[in-house]
PDB file of C-alpha atoms in Angstrom:
ATOM      1  CA  MET A   1       8.772  14.153  -6.371  1.00  0.00           C
ATOM      2  CA  LEU A   2       7.193  12.731  -9.517  1.00  0.00           C
ATOM      3  CA  ILE A   3       9.342  10.146 -11.315  1.00  0.00           C
ATOM      4  CA  ALA A   4       9.656  11.083 -14.994  1.00  0.00           C
ATOM      5  CA  LYS A   5      10.172   7.538 -16.350  1.00  0.00           C
ATOM      6  CA  PRO A   6       8.546   5.091 -13.922  1.00  0.00           C
ATOM      7  CA  GLN A   7       8.994   2.180 -16.333  1.00  0.00           C
ATOM      8  CA  LEU A   8      12.708   2.272 -15.428  1.00  0.00           C
ATOM      9  CA  CYS A   9      11.913   1.285 -11.844  1.00  0.00           C
ATOM     10  CA  GLN A  10       9.292  -1.388 -12.548  1.00  0.00           C
ATOM     11  CA  ILE A  11       9.971  -4.624 -10.643  1.00  0.00           C
ATOM     12  CA  ASP A  12       8.485  -8.109 -10.391  1.00  0.00           C
ATOM     13  CA  TYR A  13       7.656 -10.239  -7.348  1.00  0.00           C
ATOM     14  CA  ASP A  14      11.005 -12.069  -7.461  1.00  0.00           C
ATOM     15  CA  ARG A  15      12.832  -8.741  -7.137  1.00  0.00           C
ATOM     16  CA  LEU A  16      10.475  -7.732  -4.321  1.00  0.00           C
ATOM     17  CA  ILE A  17      11.286 -10.944  -2.442  1.00  0.00           C
ATOM     18  CA  GLN A  18      15.021 -10.272  -2.800  1.00  0.00           C
ATOM     19  CA  MET A  19      14.626  -6.705  -1.537  1.00  0.00           C
ATOM     20  CA  ALA A  20      12.600  -7.887   1.453  1.00  0.00           C
ATOM     21  CA  GLN A  21      15.026 -10.649   2.371  1.00  0.00           C
ATOM     22  CA  ARG A  22      17.933  -8.172   2.376  1.00  0.00           C
ATOM     23  CA  SER A  23      15.940  -5.899   4.729  1.00  0.00           C
ATOM     24  CA  ARG A  24      14.884  -8.575   7.233  1.00  0.00           C
ATOM     25  CA  GLY A  25      15.478  -7.424  10.786  1.00  0.00           C
ATOM     26  CA  ASP A  26      15.615  -3.736   9.838  1.00  0.00           C
ATOM     27  CA  ILE A  27      11.925  -3.151   9.037  1.00  0.00           C
ATOM     28  CA  ASP A  28       9.230  -3.256  11.693  1.00  0.00           C
ATOM     29  CA  SER A  29       6.139  -2.059   9.812  1.00  0.00           C
ATOM     30  CA  LEU A  30       4.475  -1.290   6.500  1.00  0.00           C
ATOM     31  CA  ILE A  31       2.430   1.854   5.929  1.00  0.00           C
ATOM     32  CA  LEU A  32      -0.051   1.817   3.060  1.00  0.00           C
ATOM     33  CA  HIS A  33      -0.932   4.959   1.126  1.00  0.00           C
ATOM     34  CA  TRP A  34      -2.397   6.323  -2.027  1.00  0.00           C
ATOM     35  CA  THR A  35      -0.707   9.085  -3.955  1.00  0.00           C
ATOM     36  CA  ALA A  36      -3.806  11.275  -4.474  1.00  0.00           C
ATOM     37  CA  GLY A  37      -2.507  11.543  -8.029  1.00  0.00           C
ATOM     38  CA  HIS A  38      -3.135   9.867 -11.357  1.00  0.00           C
ATOM     39  CA  TYR A  39      -2.984   6.161 -12.133  1.00  0.00           C
ATOM     40  CA  HIS A  40       0.380   6.336 -13.887  1.00  0.00           C
ATOM     41  CA  GLN A  41       2.125   8.849 -11.638  1.00  0.00           C
ATOM     42  CA  VAL A  42       4.826   7.292  -9.474  1.00  0.00           C
ATOM     43  CA  PHE A  43       6.422   9.383  -6.731  1.00  0.00           C
ATOM     44  CA  ASP A  44       9.763   8.878  -5.000  1.00  0.00           C
ATOM     45  CA  ASP A  45       8.182   9.399  -1.543  1.00  0.00           C
ATOM     46  CA  TYR A  46       7.329   5.687  -1.400  1.00  0.00           C
ATOM     47  CA  HIS A  47       9.460   2.549  -1.521  1.00  0.00           C
ATOM     48  CA  LEU A  48       6.876   0.799  -3.679  1.00  0.00           C
ATOM     49  CA  SER A  49       3.957   1.930  -5.837  1.00  0.00           C
ATOM     50  CA  VAL A  50       1.206   0.057  -7.662  1.00  0.00           C
ATOM     51  CA  ASP A  51      -0.435   1.467 -10.796  1.00  0.00           C
ATOM     52  CA  ASN A  52      -3.968   0.715 -12.003  1.00  0.00           C
ATOM     53  CA  TYR A  53      -2.738  -2.269 -14.031  1.00  0.00           C
ATOM     54  CA  GLY A  54      -1.156  -3.845 -10.958  1.00  0.00           C
ATOM     55  CA  ARG A  55       2.390  -3.063 -12.070  1.00  0.00           C
ATOM     56  CA  LEU A  56       4.836  -2.627  -9.222  1.00  0.00           C
ATOM     57  CA  TYR A  57       7.460   0.134  -9.061  1.00  0.00           C
ATOM     58  CA  ALA A  58      10.408   0.587  -6.705  1.00  0.00           C
ATOM     59  CA  PRO A  59      12.306   3.865  -7.108  1.00  0.00           C
ATOM     60  CA  VAL A  60      14.788   2.625  -4.460  1.00  0.00           C
ATOM     61  CA  SER A  61      16.866  -0.546  -4.372  1.00  0.00           C
ATOM     62  CA  ASP A  62      16.921  -0.749  -0.568  1.00  0.00           C
ATOM     63  CA  LEU A  63      13.736  -0.954   1.513  1.00  0.00           C
ATOM     64  CA  THR A  64      15.623   0.393   4.545  1.00  0.00           C
ATOM     65  CA  GLU A  65      16.207   3.744   2.853  1.00  0.00           C
ATOM     66  CA  VAL A  66      14.405   6.406   4.886  1.00  0.00           C
ATOM     67  CA  LEU A  67      11.743   8.127   2.783  1.00  0.00           C
ATOM     68  CA  GLU A  68       9.448  10.789   4.216  1.00  0.00           C
ATOM     69  CA  HIS A  69       6.160   9.045   3.461  1.00  0.00           C
ATOM     70  CA  THR A  70       4.576   9.269   6.941  1.00  0.00           C
ATOM     71  CA  TRP A  71       5.015  11.951   9.591  1.00  0.00           C
ATOM     72  CA  HIS A  72       7.225  10.634  12.430  1.00  0.00           C
ATOM     73  CA  ARG A  73       7.012   7.040  11.147  1.00  0.00           C
ATOM     74  CA  SER A  74       9.422   6.872   8.241  1.00  0.00           C
ATOM     75  CA  HIS A  75      12.273   5.064  10.040  1.00  0.00           C
ATOM     76  CA  GLY A  76      12.080   1.276   9.934  1.00  0.00           C
ATOM     77  CA  THR A  77       8.986   1.315   7.744  1.00  0.00           C
ATOM     78  CA  VAL A  78       8.234   0.549   4.127  1.00  0.00           C
ATOM     79  CA  GLY A  79       5.881   3.023   2.442  1.00  0.00           C
ATOM     80  CA  ILE A  80       3.699   1.482  -0.268  1.00  0.00           C
ATOM     81  CA  ALA A  81       1.297   3.554  -2.370  1.00  0.00           C
ATOM     82  CA  LEU A  82      -1.510   2.951  -4.802  1.00  0.00           C
ATOM     83  CA  CYS A  83      -1.244   5.362  -7.742  1.00  0.00           C
ATOM     84  CA  CYS A  84      -4.784   6.723  -7.611  1.00  0.00           C
ATOM     85  CA  ALA A  85      -7.336   8.905  -5.796  1.00  0.00           C
ATOM     86  CA  PHE A  86      -6.884  12.126  -7.759  1.00  0.00           C
ATOM     87  CA  ARG A  87      -9.402  14.627  -6.342  1.00  0.00           C
ATOM     88  CA  ALA A  88     -10.762  12.128  -3.798  1.00  0.00           C
ATOM     89  CA  GLN A  89     -12.933  13.524  -1.004  1.00  0.00           C
ATOM     90  CA  ALA A  90     -13.351  11.830   2.373  1.00  0.00           C
ATOM     91  CA  ASN A  91     -16.835  13.081   3.265  1.00  0.00           C
ATOM     92  CA  ASN A  92     -17.490  10.773   6.234  1.00  0.00           C
ATOM     93  CA  GLY A  93     -15.532   7.676   5.215  1.00  0.00           C
ATOM     94  CA  LEU A  94     -18.456   5.464   4.322  1.00  0.00           C
ATOM     95  CA  ASP A  95     -19.454   8.167   1.861  1.00  0.00           C
ATOM     96  CA  THR A  96     -16.010   8.397   0.250  1.00  0.00           C
ATOM     97  CA  ASP A  97     -15.767   9.982  -3.183  1.00  0.00           C
ATOM     98  CA  PHE A  98     -12.668   8.332  -4.666  1.00  0.00           C
ATOM     99  CA  GLY A  99     -12.602  10.856  -7.528  1.00  0.00           C
ATOM    100  CA  PRO A 100     -12.245  10.040 -11.232  1.00  0.00           C
ATOM    101  CA  GLU A 101      -9.353   7.604 -10.569  1.00  0.00           C
ATOM    102  CA  PRO A 102     -10.462   5.351  -7.692  1.00  0.00           C
ATOM    103  CA  PRO A 103      -8.432   2.390  -6.437  1.00  0.00           C
ATOM    104  CA  THR A 104      -9.020  -0.488  -8.851  1.00  0.00           C
ATOM    105  CA  ALA A 105      -9.745  -4.064  -7.815  1.00  0.00           C
ATOM    106  CA  LEU A 106      -6.404  -5.070  -9.354  1.00  0.00           C
ATOM    107  CA  GLN A 107      -4.554  -2.432  -7.316  1.00  0.00           C
ATOM    108  CA  ILE A 108      -6.180  -3.610  -4.086  1.00  0.00           C
ATOM    109  CA  GLU A 109      -5.339  -7.250  -4.830  1.00  0.00           C
ATOM    110  CA  THR A 110      -1.773  -6.411  -5.855  1.00  0.00           C
ATOM    111  CA  LEU A 111      -1.215  -4.309  -2.732  1.00  0.00           C
ATOM    112  CA  SER A 112      -2.545  -7.161  -0.600  1.00  0.00           C
ATOM    113  CA  ARG A 113      -0.215  -9.589  -2.355  1.00  0.00           C
ATOM    114  CA  VAL A 114       2.733  -7.218  -1.842  1.00  0.00           C
ATOM    115  CA  VAL A 115       1.887  -7.002   1.875  1.00  0.00           C
ATOM    116  CA  SER A 116       1.759 -10.806   2.024  1.00  0.00           C
ATOM    117  CA  ILE A 117       5.150 -11.173   0.321  1.00  0.00           C
ATOM    118  CA  LEU A 118       6.787  -8.476   2.432  1.00  0.00           C
ATOM    119  CA  THR A 119       5.475  -9.708   5.768  1.00  0.00           C
ATOM    120  CA  GLN A 120       6.526 -13.279   4.949  1.00  0.00           C
ATOM    121  CA  ASN A 121      10.031 -12.300   3.873  1.00  0.00           C
ATOM    122  CA  LEU A 122      10.540  -9.647   6.560  1.00  0.00           C
ATOM    123  CA  GLU A 123       9.179 -12.131   9.128  1.00  0.00           C
ATOM    124  CA  LEU A 124       6.490  -9.741  10.364  1.00  0.00           C
ATOM    125  CA  PRO A 125       3.009 -10.739  11.476  1.00  0.00           C
ATOM    126  CA  ILE A 126       0.035  -9.191   9.706  1.00  0.00           C
ATOM    127  CA  THR A 127      -1.406  -7.089  12.530  1.00  0.00           C
ATOM    128  CA  PRO A 128      -2.724  -3.519  12.914  1.00  0.00           C
ATOM    129  CA  GLU A 129       0.614  -2.681  14.595  1.00  0.00           C
ATOM    130  CA  THR A 130       2.774  -3.909  11.711  1.00  0.00           C
ATOM    131  CA  VAL A 131       0.569  -3.189   8.673  1.00  0.00           C
ATOM    132  CA  LEU A 132      -1.252   0.154   8.805  1.00  0.00           C
ATOM    133  CA  THR A 133      -2.940   2.438   6.356  1.00  0.00           C
ATOM    134  CA  HIS A 134      -1.804   6.055   6.448  1.00  0.00           C
ATOM    135  CA  CYS A 135      -5.254   6.855   7.821  1.00  0.00           C
ATOM    136  CA  GLU A 136      -4.730   4.457  10.747  1.00  0.00           C
ATOM    137  CA  ALA A 137      -1.267   5.879  11.492  1.00  0.00           C
ATOM    138  CA  ALA A 138      -2.618   9.429  11.257  1.00  0.00           C
ATOM    139  CA  ALA A 139      -5.499   8.602  13.621  1.00  0.00           C
ATOM    140  CA  GLU A 140      -3.012   7.259  16.192  1.00  0.00           C
ATOM    141  CA  ASP A 141      -0.802  10.336  15.804  1.00  0.00           C
ATOM    142  CA  GLY A 142      -3.557  12.954  15.994  1.00  0.00           C
ATOM    143  CA  TYR A 143      -3.926  14.078  12.388  1.00  0.00           C
ATOM    144  CA  GLY A 144      -6.465  11.579  11.052  1.00  0.00           C
ATOM    145  CA  PRO A 145     -10.126  12.050  10.169  1.00  0.00           C
ATOM    146  CA  GLY A 146     -12.027  14.075  12.738  1.00  0.00           C
ATOM    147  CA  SER A 147      -8.856  15.629  14.164  1.00  0.00           C
ATOM    148  CA  GLY A 148      -9.473  19.045  12.643  1.00  0.00           C
ATOM    149  CA  ASP A 149      -5.818  19.094  11.550  1.00  0.00           C
ATOM    150  CA  PRO A 150      -5.408  21.018   8.281  1.00  0.00           C
ATOM    151  CA  GLU A 151      -2.965  18.272   7.184  1.00  0.00           C
ATOM    152  CA  THR A 152      -5.458  15.443   7.838  1.00  0.00           C
ATOM    153  CA  ARG A 153      -4.489  12.183   6.164  1.00  0.00           C
ATOM    154  CA  TRP A 154      -7.143   9.619   5.337  1.00  0.00           C
ATOM    155  CA  ASP A 155      -5.454   7.388   2.742  1.00  0.00           C
ATOM    156  CA  LEU A 156      -7.298   4.059   2.452  1.00  0.00           C
ATOM    157  CA  TRP A 157      -9.732   4.964   5.267  1.00  0.00           C
ATOM    158  CA  TYR A 158     -12.414   2.840   3.609  1.00  0.00           C
ATOM    159  CA  LEU A 159     -12.174   0.496   0.629  1.00  0.00           C
ATOM    160  CA  PRO A 160     -14.407  -1.899  -1.253  1.00  0.00           C
ATOM    161  CA  ASP A 161     -13.838  -5.548  -0.306  1.00  0.00           C
ATOM    162  CA  TRP A 162     -14.536  -7.259  -3.635  1.00  0.00           C
ATOM    163  CA  PRO A 163     -15.563  -9.964  -4.202  1.00  0.00           C
ATOM    164  CA  ALA A 164     -16.207 -10.981  -0.579  1.00  0.00           C
ATOM    165  CA  ARG A 165     -18.530  -8.179   0.512  1.00  0.00           C
ATOM    166  CA  GLN A 166     -20.451  -5.288  -0.954  1.00  0.00           C
ATOM    167  CA  GLY A 167     -20.002  -1.678   0.153  1.00  0.00           C
ATOM    168  CA  LEU A 168     -17.071   0.036   1.823  1.00  0.00           C
ATOM    169  CA  HIS A 169     -15.188  -1.352   4.818  1.00  0.00           C
ATOM    170  CA  PRO A 170     -12.242  -0.106   6.915  1.00  0.00           C
ATOM    171  CA  GLY A 171      -9.298  -0.131   4.503  1.00  0.00           C
ATOM    172  CA  GLY A 172      -6.750  -1.592   6.915  1.00  0.00           C
ATOM    173  CA  GLU A 173      -9.040  -4.514   7.702  1.00  0.00           C
ATOM    174  CA  VAL A 174      -9.663  -5.170   4.002  1.00  0.00           C
ATOM    175  CA  LEU A 175      -5.970  -5.113   3.078  1.00  0.00           C
ATOM    176  CA  ARG A 176      -4.751  -7.121   6.077  1.00  0.00           C
ATOM    177  CA  GLY A 177      -7.498  -9.702   5.514  1.00  0.00           C
ATOM    178  CA  LYS A 178      -6.618 -10.140   1.854  1.00  0.00           C
ATOM    179  CA  ALA A 179      -2.875 -10.304   2.658  1.00  0.00           C
ATOM    180  CA  ALA A 180      -3.515 -13.019   5.254  1.00  0.00           C
ATOM    181  CA  TRP A 181      -5.545 -14.945   2.662  1.00  0.00           C
ATOM    182  CA  TYR A 182      -2.604 -14.802   0.230  1.00  0.00           C
ATOM    183  CA  GLN A 183      -0.280 -16.133   2.948  1.00  0.00           C
ATOM    184  CA  VAL A 184      -2.577 -19.046   3.764  1.00  0.00           C
ATOM    185  CA  ARG A 185      -3.007 -19.832   0.081  1.00  0.00           C
ATOM    186  CA  SER A 186       0.741 -19.610  -0.489  1.00  0.00           C
ATOM    187  CA  SER A 187       1.555 -21.913   2.439  1.00  0.00           C
ATOM    188  CA  ARG A 188      -1.026 -24.477   1.257  1.00  0.00           C
ATOM    189  CA  ASN A 189       0.400 -24.489  -2.243  1.00  0.00           C
ATOM    190  CA  GLY A 190       4.013 -24.346  -1.098  1.00  0.00           C
ATOM    191  CA  ARG A 191       4.699 -21.514  -3.510  1.00  0.00           C
ATOM    192  CA  GLU A 192       3.818 -17.918  -4.225  1.00  0.00           C
ATOM    193  CA  VAL A 193       0.301 -17.256  -5.465  1.00  0.00           C
ATOM    194  CA  LYS A 194       0.042 -15.616  -8.889  1.00  0.00           C
ATOM    195  CA  ILE A 195      -2.696 -13.065  -9.456  1.00  0.00           C
TER     196      ILE A 195
END
């Protein structure tokens, strides 16, 4: 359901760290989505959402709360969504039409940073088994691209990988790679990286 006043559930990275630390041991994966809505629409289907300005929203105070963000995978997972992709069309993945509100570079970086913070504080590795896009989860469960399922999910199938590479690349690889970079950078500096 759409949250009427998302500004009331806006959080910062310190609050995110606290939420993650309280959930350690109870979360085994993160599933990354987009809302297929507008930049400023936050939905209560996800534990965390990122708007086009990189602001972070948490409509729940407990990351272990079960929200129905992913078919058969909502227990023990944190659902994180980019607020974007209104009227997006998959085409064939590499020919994605992200619609009039595509994922922004700031959203992609913020989501990667959130993944880095969560995996560090939940003590999870950054792997395709622990950090998945909804498209990757759907492909494993038989309702991803090419499945013919009328409820096909392809969230974050492909994404740009700015500034490293041009063109579109598999979204899970892009986000996991950027999250790993933030972890390395954070460990070198001995503190959290600000973006």
